[in-house]
Amino acid sequence: QVQLAQSGGGSVQAGGSLRLTCASQPIYLLSSSCVAWFRQAPGQEREAIAISYEGESGDDFYADSAKGRFTISQDGAKNAVYLQMNNLKPEDSAMYYCAARRPAYYYTGVCRPSIEYTVWGQGTQVTVSS
């Protein structure tokens, strides 16, 4: 069973930056998949933060809370996806997860929070102090 490997995260002061990395095994190509970053804070529902399909950056999804501060990007050569988080706020503190799903075929709007993501990372904690 494929599991995505996450790295990055940690503790930072408000206004700081972090970059999360999500890497896949060669058997599962992230470049042919919807790749999403979710987060979940204690007592809160899981929230989709950013979603991307390589080569279709015009169709990237960002939650309102992430727009203008977070950027999702992919590196097909490394089979990895990144979440660059800038100007972090205490309310960004949460466990962050990457997830992927390979659609039968790509079309505009196919990669959204409501689809079932079938491959997940182990999660990484982000803590932002004021």
Coordinates of C-alpha atoms in Angstrom, one line a residue:
Q1 CA 0.0 0.0 0.0
V2 CA 1.4 3.3 -1.0
Q3 CA 1.9 5.9 1.7
L4 CA 3.2 9.4 1.0
A5 CA 6.2 10.6 3.0
Q6 CA 5.9 14.0 4.6
S7 CA 8.6 16.2 5.9
G8 CA 9.0 19.8 7.1
G9 CA 6.8 21.5 9.6
G10 CA 7.7 22.3 13.2
S11 CA 7.4 25.4 15.3
V12 CA 7.7 29.0 14.1
Q13 CA 6.7 32.5 15.3
A14 CA 3.8 34.4 13.8
G15 CA 4.9 36.0 10.5
G16 CA 7.4 33.2 9.8
S17 CA 7.5 30.7 7.0
L18 CA 7.6 26.9 6.6
R19 CA 7.7 24.5 3.7
L20 CA 6.1 21.1 3.8
T21 CA 7.2 18.3 1.5
C22 CA 5.2 15.4 0.4
A23 CA 7.1 12.7 -1.6
S24 CA 5.8 9.5 -3.2
Q25 CA 7.3 6.2 -4.0
P26 CA 8.2 5.7 -7.7
I27 CA 5.2 3.4 -8.2
Y28 CA 2.8 6.2 -7.6
L29 CA 3.3 9.3 -9.8
L30 CA 2.0 12.5 -8.1
S31 CA 2.3 14.2 -11.5
S32 CA -0.8 12.3 -12.7
S33 CA -2.8 12.9 -9.5
C34 CA -4.8 15.4 -7.7
V35 CA -2.6 16.3 -4.7
A36 CA -4.0 18.1 -1.7
W37 CA -2.9 19.5 1.5
F38 CA -5.3 19.2 4.4
R39 CA -5.0 20.3 8.0
Q40 CA -6.8 19.5 11.2
A41 CA -6.6 21.3 14.5
P42 CA -7.8 19.7 17.7
G43 CA -11.5 19.7 18.0
Q44 CA -12.0 20.9 14.5
E45 CA -12.9 19.3 11.2
R46 CA -10.3 18.5 8.6
E47 CA -9.9 21.4 6.1
A48 CA -8.6 21.3 2.6
I49 CA -6.0 24.0 2.2
A50 CA -4.5 23.7 -1.3
I51 CA -5.0 21.3 -4.2
S52 CA -3.0 21.0 -7.4
Y53 CA -2.7 18.9 -10.6
E54 CA 0.7 19.2 -12.2
G55 CA 0.8 21.4 -15.2
E56 CA -2.6 22.9 -14.5
S57 CA -1.7 25.7 -12.0
G58 CA -4.6 27.8 -13.3
D59 CA -6.9 25.3 -11.7
D60 CA -5.2 25.2 -8.3
F61 CA -7.6 25.3 -5.3
Y62 CA -6.8 27.4 -2.2
A63 CA -9.0 27.8 0.9
D64 CA -9.8 31.4 1.7
S65 CA -7.5 31.1 4.8
A66 CA -4.6 30.2 2.5
K67 CA -5.0 32.5 -0.4
G68 CA -2.1 35.0 -0.7
R69 CA 0.0 33.2 1.9
F70 CA 0.3 29.6 0.9
T71 CA 1.5 28.1 -2.4
I72 CA 1.3 24.6 -3.6
S73 CA 3.8 23.3 -6.2
Q74 CA 5.0 20.1 -7.7
D75 CA 8.4 18.7 -8.8
G76 CA 7.7 15.9 -11.2
A77 CA 11.4 14.9 -11.4
K78 CA 11.4 14.3 -7.6
N79 CA 7.8 13.0 -7.5
A80 CA 7.1 15.5 -4.8
V81 CA 4.7 18.2 -3.9
Y82 CA 5.4 21.2 -1.6
L83 CA 3.3 23.6 0.4
Q84 CA 5.1 26.9 1.0
M85 CA 3.5 28.7 3.9
N86 CA 4.3 32.4 4.5
N87 CA 3.1 34.9 7.0
L88 CA 2.0 32.2 9.3
K89 CA -0.6 32.9 12.0
P90 CA -1.3 31.1 15.2
E91 CA -4.6 29.9 13.7
D92 CA -2.6 28.0 11.2
S93 CA -1.4 25.6 13.9
A94 CA -2.6 22.1 13.1
M95 CA -1.6 18.7 11.9
Y96 CA -1.0 18.9 8.2
Y97 CA -1.6 16.0 5.8
C98 CA -0.9 15.5 2.1
A99 CA -3.1 13.3 0.1
A100 CA -3.5 12.2 -3.5
R101 CA -5.9 10.6 -5.9
R102 CA -5.4 9.7 -9.6
P103 CA -8.5 10.7 -11.6
A104 CA -9.6 8.6 -14.5
Y105 CA -8.8 11.6 -16.6
Y106 CA -8.1 15.2 -16.0
Y107 CA -10.6 18.0 -16.6
T108 CA -10.9 21.5 -15.1
G109 CA -12.4 21.3 -11.6
V110 CA -11.8 17.6 -11.1
C111 CA -9.3 18.2 -8.2
R112 CA -11.4 19.5 -5.4
P113 CA -11.8 18.9 -1.6
S114 CA -14.9 16.8 -2.1
I115 CA -13.3 13.9 -4.0
E116 CA -12.1 10.8 -2.2
Y117 CA -8.3 10.9 -1.7
T118 CA -6.9 7.4 -1.6
V119 CA -3.3 7.9 -0.6
W120 CA -2.3 9.8 2.5
G121 CA 0.8 11.0 4.3
Q122 CA 1.5 10.4 7.9
G123 CA 0.9 14.0 9.0
T124 CA 3.2 16.7 10.2
Q125 CA 2.6 19.2 13.0
V126 CA 2.8 22.9 12.4
T127 CA 2.8 25.2 15.5
V128 CA 2.7 28.9 15.2
S129 CA 3.3 31.0 18.3
S130 CA 2.2 34.6 18.7

